PDB file of C-alpha atoms and ligand atoms in Angstrom:
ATOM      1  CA  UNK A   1     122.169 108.801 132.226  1.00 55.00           C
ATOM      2  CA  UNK A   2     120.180 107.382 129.320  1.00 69.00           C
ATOM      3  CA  UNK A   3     119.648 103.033 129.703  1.00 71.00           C
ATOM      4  CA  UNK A   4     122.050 101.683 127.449  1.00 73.00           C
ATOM      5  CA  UNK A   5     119.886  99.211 125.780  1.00 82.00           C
ATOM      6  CA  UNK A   6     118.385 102.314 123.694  1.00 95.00           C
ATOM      7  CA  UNK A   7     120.604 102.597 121.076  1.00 96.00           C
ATOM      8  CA  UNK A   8     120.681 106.190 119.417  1.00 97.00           C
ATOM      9  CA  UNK A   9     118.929 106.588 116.141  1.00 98.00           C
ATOM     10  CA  UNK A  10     120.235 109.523 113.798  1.00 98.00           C
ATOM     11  CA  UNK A  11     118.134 110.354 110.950  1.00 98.00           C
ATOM     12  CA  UNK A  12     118.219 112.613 108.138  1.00 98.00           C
ATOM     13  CA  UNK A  13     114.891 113.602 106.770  1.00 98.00           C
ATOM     14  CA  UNK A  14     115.681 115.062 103.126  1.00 98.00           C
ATOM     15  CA  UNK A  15     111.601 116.174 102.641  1.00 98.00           C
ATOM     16  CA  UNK A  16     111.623 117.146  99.109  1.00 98.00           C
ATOM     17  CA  UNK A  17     115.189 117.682  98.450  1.00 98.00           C
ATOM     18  CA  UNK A  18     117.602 115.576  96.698  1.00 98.00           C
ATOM     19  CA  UNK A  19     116.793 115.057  93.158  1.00 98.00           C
ATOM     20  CA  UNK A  20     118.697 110.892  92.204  1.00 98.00           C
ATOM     21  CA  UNK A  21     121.997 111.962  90.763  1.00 98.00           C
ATOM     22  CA  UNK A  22     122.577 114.654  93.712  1.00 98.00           C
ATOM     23  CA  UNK A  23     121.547 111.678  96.424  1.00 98.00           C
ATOM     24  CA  UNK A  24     124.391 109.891  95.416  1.00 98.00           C
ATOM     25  CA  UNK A  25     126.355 113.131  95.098  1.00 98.00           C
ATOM     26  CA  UNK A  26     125.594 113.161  98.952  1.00 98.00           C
ATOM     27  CA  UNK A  27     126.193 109.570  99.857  1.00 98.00           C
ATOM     28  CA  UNK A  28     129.166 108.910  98.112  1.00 97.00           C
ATOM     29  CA  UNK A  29     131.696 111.379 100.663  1.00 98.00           C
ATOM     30  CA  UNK A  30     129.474 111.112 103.293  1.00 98.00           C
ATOM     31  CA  UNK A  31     129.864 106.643 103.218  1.00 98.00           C
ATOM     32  CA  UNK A  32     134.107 107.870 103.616  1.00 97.00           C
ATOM     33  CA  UNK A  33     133.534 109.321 107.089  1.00 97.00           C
ATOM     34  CA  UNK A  34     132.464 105.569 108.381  1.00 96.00           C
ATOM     35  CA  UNK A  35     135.928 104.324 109.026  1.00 95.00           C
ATOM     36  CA  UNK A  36     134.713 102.741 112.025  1.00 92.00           C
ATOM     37  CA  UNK A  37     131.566 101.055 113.892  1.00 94.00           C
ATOM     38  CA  UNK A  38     129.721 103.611 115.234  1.00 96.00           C
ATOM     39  CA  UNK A  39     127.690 102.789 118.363  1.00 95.00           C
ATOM     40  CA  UNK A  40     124.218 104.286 116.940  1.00 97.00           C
ATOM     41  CA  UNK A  41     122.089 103.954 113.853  1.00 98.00           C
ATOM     42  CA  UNK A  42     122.393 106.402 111.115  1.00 98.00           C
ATOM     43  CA  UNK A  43     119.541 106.517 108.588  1.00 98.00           C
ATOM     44  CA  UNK A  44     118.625 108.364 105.326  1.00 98.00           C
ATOM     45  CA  UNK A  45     114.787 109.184 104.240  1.00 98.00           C
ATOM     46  CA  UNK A  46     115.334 110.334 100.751  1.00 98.00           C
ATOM     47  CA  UNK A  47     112.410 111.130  98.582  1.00 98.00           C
ATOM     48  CA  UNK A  48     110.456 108.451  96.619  1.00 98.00           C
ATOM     49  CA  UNK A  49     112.470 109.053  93.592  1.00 98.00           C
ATOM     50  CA  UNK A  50     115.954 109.009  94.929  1.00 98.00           C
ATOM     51  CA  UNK A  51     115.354 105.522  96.579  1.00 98.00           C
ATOM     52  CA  UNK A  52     116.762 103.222  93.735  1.00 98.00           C
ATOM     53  CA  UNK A  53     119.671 105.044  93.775  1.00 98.00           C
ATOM     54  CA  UNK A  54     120.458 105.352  97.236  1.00 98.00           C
ATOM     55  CA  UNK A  55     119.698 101.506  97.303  1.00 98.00           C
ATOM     56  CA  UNK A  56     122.289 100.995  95.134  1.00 98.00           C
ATOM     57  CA  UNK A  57     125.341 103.052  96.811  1.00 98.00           C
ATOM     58  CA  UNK A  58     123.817 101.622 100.297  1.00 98.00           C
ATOM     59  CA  UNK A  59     124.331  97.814  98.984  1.00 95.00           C
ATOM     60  CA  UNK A  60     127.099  96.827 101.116  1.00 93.00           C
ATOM     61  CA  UNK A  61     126.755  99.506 103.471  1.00 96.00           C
ATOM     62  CA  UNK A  62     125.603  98.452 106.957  1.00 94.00           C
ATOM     63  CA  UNK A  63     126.200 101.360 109.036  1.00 96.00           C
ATOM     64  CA  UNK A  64     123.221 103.149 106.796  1.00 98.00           C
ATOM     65  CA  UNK A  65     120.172 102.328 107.276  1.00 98.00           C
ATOM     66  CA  UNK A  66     117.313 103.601 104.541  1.00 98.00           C
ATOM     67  CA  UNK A  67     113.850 104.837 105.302  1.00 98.00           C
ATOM     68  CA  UNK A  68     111.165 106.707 102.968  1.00 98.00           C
ATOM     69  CA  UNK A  69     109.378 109.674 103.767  1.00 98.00           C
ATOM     70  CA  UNK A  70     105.774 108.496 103.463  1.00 98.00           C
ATOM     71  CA  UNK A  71     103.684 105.211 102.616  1.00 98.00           C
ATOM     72  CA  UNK A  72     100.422 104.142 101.316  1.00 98.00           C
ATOM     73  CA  UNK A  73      98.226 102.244 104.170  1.00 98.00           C
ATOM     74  CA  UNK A  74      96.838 100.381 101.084  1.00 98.00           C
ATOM     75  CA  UNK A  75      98.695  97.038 100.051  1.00 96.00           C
ATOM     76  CA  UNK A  76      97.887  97.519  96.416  1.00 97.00           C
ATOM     77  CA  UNK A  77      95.054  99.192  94.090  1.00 98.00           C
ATOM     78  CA  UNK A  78      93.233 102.249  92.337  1.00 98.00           C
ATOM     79  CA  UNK A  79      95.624 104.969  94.701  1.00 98.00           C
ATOM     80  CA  UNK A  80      96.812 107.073  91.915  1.00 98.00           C
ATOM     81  CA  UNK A  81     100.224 108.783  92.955  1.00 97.00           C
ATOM     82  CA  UNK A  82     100.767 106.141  96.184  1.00 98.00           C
ATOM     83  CA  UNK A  83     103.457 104.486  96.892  1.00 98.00           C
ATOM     84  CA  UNK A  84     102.873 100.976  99.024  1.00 98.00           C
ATOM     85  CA  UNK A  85     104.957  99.089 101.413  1.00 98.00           C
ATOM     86  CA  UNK A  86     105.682  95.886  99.008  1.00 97.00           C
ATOM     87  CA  UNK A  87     107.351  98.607  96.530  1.00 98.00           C
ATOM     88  CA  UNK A  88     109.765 100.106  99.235  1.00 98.00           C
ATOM     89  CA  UNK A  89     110.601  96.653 100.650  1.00 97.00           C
ATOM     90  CA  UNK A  90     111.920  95.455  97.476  1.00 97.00           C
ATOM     91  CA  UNK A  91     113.864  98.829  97.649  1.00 97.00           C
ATOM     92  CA  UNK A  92     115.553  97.650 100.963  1.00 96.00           C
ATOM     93  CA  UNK A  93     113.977 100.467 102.887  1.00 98.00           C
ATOM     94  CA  UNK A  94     114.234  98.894 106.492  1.00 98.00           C
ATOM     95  CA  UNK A  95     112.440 102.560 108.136  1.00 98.00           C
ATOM     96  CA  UNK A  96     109.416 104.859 107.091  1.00 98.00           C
ATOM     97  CA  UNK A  97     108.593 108.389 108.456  1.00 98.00           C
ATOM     98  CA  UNK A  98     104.879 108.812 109.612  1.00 98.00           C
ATOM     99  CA  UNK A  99     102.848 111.342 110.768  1.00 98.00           C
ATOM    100  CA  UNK A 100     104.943 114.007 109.452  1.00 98.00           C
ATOM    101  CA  UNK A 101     103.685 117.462 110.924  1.00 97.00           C
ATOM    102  CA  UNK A 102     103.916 118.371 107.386  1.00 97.00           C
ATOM    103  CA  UNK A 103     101.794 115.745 106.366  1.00 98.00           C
ATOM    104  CA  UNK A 104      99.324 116.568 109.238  1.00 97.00           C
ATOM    105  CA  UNK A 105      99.303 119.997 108.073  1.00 96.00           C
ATOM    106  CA  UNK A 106      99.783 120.242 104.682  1.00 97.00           C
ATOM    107  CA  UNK A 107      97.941 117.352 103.560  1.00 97.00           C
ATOM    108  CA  UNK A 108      95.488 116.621 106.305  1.00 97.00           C
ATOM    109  CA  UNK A 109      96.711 113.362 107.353  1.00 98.00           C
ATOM    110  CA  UNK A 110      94.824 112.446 110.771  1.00 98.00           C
ATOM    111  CA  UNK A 111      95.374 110.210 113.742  1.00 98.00           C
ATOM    112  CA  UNK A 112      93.106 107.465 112.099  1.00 98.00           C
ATOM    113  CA  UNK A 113      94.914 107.518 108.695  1.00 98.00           C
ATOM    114  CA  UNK A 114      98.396 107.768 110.393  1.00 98.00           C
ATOM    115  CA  UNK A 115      97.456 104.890 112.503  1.00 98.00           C
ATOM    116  CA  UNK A 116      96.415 102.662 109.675  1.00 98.00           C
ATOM    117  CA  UNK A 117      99.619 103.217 108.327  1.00 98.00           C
ATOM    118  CA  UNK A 118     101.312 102.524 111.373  1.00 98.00           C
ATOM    119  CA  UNK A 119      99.756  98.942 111.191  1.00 98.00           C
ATOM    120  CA  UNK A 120     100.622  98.439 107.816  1.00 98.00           C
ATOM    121  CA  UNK A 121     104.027  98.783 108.034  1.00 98.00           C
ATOM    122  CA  UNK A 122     104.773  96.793 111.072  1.00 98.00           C
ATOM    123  CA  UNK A 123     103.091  94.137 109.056  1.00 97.00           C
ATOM    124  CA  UNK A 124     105.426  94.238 106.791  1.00 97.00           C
ATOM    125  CA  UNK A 125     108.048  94.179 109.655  1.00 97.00           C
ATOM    126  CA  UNK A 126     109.244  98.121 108.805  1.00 98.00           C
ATOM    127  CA  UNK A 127     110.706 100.343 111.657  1.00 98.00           C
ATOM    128  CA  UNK A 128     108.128 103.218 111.620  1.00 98.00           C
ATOM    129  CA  UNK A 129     109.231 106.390 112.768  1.00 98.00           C
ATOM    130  CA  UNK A 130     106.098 108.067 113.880  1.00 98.00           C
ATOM    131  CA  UNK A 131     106.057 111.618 114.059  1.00 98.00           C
ATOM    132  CA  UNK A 132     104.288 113.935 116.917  1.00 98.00           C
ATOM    133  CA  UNK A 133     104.779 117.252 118.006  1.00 97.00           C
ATOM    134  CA  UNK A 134     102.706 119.954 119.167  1.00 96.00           C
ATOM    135  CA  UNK A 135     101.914 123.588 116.946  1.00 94.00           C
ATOM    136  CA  UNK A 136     103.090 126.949 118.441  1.00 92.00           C
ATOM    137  CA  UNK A 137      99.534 128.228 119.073  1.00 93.00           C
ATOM    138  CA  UNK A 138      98.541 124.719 120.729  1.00 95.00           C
ATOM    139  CA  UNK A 139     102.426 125.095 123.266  1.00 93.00           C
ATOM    140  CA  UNK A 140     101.340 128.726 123.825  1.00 92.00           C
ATOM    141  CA  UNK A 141      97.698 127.540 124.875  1.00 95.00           C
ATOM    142  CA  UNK A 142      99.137 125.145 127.646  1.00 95.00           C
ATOM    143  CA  UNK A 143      97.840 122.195 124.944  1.00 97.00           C
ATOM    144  CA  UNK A 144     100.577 120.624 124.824  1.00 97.00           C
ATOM    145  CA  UNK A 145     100.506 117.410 127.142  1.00 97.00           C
ATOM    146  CA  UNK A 146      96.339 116.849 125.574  1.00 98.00           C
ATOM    147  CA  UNK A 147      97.587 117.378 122.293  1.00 98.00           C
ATOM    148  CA  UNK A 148     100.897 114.653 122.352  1.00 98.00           C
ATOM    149  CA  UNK A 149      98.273 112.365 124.252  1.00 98.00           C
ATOM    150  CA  UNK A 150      95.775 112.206 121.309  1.00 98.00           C
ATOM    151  CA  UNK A 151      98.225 111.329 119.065  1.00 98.00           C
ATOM    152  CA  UNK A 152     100.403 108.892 120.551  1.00 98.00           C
ATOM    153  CA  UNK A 153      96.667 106.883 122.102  1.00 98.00           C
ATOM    154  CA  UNK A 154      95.021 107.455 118.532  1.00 98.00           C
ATOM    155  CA  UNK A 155      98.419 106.681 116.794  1.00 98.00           C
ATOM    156  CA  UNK A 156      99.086 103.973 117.846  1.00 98.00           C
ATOM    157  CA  UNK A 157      95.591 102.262 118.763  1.00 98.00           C
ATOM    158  CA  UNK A 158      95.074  99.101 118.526  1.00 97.00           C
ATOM    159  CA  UNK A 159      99.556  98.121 118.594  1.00 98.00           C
ATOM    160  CA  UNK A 160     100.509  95.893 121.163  1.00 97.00           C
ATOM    161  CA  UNK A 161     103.212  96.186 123.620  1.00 97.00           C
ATOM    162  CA  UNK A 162     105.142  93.702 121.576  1.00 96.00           C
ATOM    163  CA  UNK A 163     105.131  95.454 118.257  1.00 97.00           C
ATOM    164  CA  UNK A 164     105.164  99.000 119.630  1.00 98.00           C
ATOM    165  CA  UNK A 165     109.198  98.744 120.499  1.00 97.00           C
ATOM    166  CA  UNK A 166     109.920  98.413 116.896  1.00 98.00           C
ATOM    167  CA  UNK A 167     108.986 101.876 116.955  1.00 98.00           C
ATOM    168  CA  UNK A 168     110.547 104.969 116.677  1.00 98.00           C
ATOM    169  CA  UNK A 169     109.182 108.228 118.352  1.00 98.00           C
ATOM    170  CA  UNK A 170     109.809 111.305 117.048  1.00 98.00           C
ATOM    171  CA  UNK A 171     108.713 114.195 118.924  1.00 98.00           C
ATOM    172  CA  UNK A 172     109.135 117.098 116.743  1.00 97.00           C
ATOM    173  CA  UNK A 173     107.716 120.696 117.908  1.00 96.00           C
ATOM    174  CA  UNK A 174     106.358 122.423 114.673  1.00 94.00           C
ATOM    175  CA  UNK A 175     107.329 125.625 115.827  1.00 93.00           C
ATOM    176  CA  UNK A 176     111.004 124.264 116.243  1.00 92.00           C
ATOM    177  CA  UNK A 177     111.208 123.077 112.482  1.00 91.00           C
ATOM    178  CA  UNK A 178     113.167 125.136 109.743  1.00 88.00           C
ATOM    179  CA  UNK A 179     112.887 128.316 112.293  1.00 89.00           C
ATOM    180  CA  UNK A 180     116.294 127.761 113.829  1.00 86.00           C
ATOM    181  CA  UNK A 181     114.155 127.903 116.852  1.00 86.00           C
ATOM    182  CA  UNK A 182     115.584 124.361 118.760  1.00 84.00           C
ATOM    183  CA  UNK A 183     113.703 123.630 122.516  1.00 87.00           C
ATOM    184  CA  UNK A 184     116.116 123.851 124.692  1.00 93.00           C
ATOM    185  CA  UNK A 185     117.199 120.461 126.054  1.00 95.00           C
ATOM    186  CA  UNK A 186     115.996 120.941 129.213  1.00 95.00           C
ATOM    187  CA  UNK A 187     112.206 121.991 127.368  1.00 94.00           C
ATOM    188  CA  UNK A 188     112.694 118.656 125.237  1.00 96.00           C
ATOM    189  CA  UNK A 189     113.604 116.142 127.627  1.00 97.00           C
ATOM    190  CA  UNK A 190     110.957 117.424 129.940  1.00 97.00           C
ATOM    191  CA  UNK A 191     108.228 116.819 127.035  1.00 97.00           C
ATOM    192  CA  UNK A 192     110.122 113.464 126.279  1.00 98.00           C
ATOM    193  CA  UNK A 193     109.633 112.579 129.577  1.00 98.00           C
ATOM    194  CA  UNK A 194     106.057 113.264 129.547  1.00 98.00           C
ATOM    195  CA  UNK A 195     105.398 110.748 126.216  1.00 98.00           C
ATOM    196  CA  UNK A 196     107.898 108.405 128.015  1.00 98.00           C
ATOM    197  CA  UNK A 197     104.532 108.457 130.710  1.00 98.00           C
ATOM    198  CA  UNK A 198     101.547 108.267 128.456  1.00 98.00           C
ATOM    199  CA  UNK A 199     103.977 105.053 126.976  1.00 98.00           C
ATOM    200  CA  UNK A 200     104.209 103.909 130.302  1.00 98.00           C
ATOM    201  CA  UNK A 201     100.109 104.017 130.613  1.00 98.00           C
ATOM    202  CA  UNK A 202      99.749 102.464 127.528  1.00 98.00           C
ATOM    203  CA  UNK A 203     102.194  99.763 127.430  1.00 98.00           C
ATOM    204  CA  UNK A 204     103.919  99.429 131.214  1.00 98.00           C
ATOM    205  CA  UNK A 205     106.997 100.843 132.151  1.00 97.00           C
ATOM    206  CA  UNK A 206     109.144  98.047 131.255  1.00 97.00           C
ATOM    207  CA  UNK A 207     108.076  98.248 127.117  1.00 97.00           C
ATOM    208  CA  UNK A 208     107.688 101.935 127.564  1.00 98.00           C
ATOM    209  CA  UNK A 209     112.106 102.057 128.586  1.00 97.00           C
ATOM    210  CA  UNK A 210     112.471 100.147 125.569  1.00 97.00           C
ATOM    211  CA  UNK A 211     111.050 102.891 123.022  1.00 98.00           C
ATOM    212  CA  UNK A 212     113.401 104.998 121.439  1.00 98.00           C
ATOM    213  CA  UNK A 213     112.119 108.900 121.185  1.00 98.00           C
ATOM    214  CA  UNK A 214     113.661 111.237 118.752  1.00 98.00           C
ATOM    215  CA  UNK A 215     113.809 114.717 118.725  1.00 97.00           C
ATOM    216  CA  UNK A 216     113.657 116.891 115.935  1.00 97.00           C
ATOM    217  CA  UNK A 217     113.749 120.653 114.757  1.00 96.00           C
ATOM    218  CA  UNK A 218     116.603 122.982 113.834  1.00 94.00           C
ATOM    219  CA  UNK A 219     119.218 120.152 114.975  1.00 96.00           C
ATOM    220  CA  UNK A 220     122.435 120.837 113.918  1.00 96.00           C
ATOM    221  CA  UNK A 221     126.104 119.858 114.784  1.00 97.00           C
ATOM    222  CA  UNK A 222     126.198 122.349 117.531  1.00 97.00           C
ATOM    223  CA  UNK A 223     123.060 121.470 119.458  1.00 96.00           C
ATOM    224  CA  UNK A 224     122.683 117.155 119.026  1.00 97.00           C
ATOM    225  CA  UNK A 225     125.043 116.352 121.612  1.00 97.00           C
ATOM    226  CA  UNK A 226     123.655 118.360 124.204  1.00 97.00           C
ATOM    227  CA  UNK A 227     120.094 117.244 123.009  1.00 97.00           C
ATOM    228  CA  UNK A 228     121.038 113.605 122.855  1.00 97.00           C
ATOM    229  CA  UNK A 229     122.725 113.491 126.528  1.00 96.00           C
ATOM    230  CA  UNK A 230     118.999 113.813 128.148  1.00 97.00           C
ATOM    231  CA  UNK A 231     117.790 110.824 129.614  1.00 96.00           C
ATOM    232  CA  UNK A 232     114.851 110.483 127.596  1.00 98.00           C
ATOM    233  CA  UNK A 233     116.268 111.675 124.229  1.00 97.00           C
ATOM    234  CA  UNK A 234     117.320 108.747 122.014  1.00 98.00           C
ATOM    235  CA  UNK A 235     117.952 110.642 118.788  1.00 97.00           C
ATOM    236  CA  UNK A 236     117.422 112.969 116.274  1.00 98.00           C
ATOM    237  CA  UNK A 237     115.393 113.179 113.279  1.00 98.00           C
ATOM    238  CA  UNK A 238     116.841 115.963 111.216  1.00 98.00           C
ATOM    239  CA  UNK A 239     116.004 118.207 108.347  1.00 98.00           C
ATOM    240  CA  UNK A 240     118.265 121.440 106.825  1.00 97.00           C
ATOM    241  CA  UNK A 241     121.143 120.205 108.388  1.00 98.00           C
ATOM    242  CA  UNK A 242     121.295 116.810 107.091  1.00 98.00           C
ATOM    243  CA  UNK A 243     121.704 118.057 103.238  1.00 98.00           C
ATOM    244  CA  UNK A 244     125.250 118.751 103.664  1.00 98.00           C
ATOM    245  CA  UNK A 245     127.284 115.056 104.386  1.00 98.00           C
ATOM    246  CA  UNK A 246     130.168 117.432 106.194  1.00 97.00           C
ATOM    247  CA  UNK A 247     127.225 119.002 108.407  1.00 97.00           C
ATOM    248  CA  UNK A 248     125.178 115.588 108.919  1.00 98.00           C
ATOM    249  CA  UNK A 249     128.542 113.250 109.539  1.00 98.00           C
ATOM    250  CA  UNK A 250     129.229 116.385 112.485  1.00 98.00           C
ATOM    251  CA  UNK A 251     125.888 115.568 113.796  1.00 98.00           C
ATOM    252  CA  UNK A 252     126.503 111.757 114.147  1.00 98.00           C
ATOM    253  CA  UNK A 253     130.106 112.339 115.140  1.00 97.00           C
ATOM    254  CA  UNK A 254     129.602 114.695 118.120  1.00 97.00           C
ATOM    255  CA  UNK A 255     126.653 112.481 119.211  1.00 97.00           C
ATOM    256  CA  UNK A 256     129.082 109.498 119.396  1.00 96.00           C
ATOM    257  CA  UNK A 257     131.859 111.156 120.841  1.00 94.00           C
ATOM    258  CA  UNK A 258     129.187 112.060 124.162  1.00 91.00           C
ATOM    259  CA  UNK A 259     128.216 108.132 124.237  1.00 88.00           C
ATOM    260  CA  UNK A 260     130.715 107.297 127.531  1.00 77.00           C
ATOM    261  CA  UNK A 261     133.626 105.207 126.621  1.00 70.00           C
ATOM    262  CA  UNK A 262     133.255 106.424 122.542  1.00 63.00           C
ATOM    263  CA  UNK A 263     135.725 108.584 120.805  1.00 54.00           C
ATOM    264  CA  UNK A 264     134.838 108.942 116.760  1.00 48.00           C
TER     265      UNK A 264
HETATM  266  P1  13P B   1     114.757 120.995 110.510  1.00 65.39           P
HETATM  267  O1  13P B   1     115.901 120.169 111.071  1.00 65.39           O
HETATM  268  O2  13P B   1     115.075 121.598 109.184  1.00 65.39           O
HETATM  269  O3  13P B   1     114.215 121.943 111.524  1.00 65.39           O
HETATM  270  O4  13P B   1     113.562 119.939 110.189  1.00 65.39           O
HETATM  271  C1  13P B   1     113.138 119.075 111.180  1.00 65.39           C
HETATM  272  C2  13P B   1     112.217 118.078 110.586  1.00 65.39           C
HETATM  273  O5  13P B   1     111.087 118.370 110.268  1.00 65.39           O
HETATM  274  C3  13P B   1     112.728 116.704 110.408  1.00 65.39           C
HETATM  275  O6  13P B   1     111.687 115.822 110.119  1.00 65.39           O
END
């Protein structure tokens, strides 16, 4: 049984999907499935572009939280094509995706860079949700313990115990995203376990309980539940399947139907 005090975080990562006008195509019928509190948070990363209008549907919405997809580590300046943290506060953005293994791959972000971002927007009093995950070649090499290590110790150098809870995990295996190819939830809570430890190194056991750690790759409605009942999974971060609102509401539904005592 998971410790209550780690409420579950659903997220929908739309990467680059979702031009403005079909963003609020989306949010419009999926907003009518809230008829009630739900007992987790639900949040939408839409691209760049599609964040003044998803402000604007999300205005008196509480239950839906927003978050962006990237962010500058620079304040302000000569960073032609960046986007900083001042211009997504005014947006309302309350979370911001990190680390991406798409970001690490495709456009060489590294551990220093992600990091630096990492401070930034905890100055500016974001929820990060900092990505980590491990490559097929690097699982199938028995790298995968060295290589969630290095991230999380160079991630997240030089972040305190008492910022570090305002952080979201999200342990995403690369070779588990867009494949269809989910860990099974006994693979994933045993690695969630494991960054629950190097946490617990880091920080203490007591701050390390407090961290919430998604899980992401080829989550759908059929899979979160079982995913999310783990001890040490405390949510999903989710691509394909969060571009349908039927599809994405089914994810956040099932999920709070498993929470004990919940019926959605
Ligand atoms: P899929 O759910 O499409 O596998 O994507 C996972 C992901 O990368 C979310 O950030």
């Amino acid at each position: 049984m998971k410790p209550s005090h780690r409420r579950p975080i659903i997220a929908a990562n739309w990467k680059m999907h979702m031009t403005p006008q079909e963003s609020i195509e989306f949010l419009r019928p999926f907003l009518r499935h809230f008829t009630r509190e739900l007992p987790l948070d639900t949040v939408i990363c839409p691209p760049y572009i599609s964040l003044p209008a998803a402000t604007e549907v999300l205005s008196d919405v509480k239950q839906v939280g927003l978050g962006a997809q990237n962010m500058s580590a620079e304040p302000a300046g000569a960073f032609t094509g960046e986007i900083s943290a001042r211009m997504l506060k005014e947006l309302n953005v309350e979370y911001v995706i990190l680390g991406h293994s798409e970001r690490r791959a495709i456009y060489g972000e590294t551990d220093a860079e992600i990091n630096r971002k990492l401070i930034t927007a905890l100055e500016v009093r974001f929820k990060p949700i900092f990505c980590i995950g491990e490559t097929l070649e690097e699982r199938d090499g028995g790298k995968v313990e060295e290589v969630l290590q290095r991230q999380l110790v160079h991630g997240l150098e030089s972040i305190g115990p008492r910022r570090v809870t305002e952080v979201v995990i999200a342990y995403e295996p690369v070779w588990a995203i867009g494949t269809g190819r989910t860990a099974t939830p006994e693979q994933a809570q045993e690695t969630h376990a494991y960054i629950r430890s190097v946490l617990s190194e880091m920080y203490g056991e007591d701050t390390a309980q407090k961290i919430r750690i998604q899980y992401g790759g080829s989550v759908k409605p059929g899979n979160a539940a079982e995913l999310l009942s783990q001890t040490d999974i405390d949510g999903a971060l989710v691509g394909g399947a969060s571009l349908e609102p039927g599809s994405f509401f089914e994810i956040i539904r099932n999920v709070a139907e498993a929470i004990p005592g919940e019926s959605a």
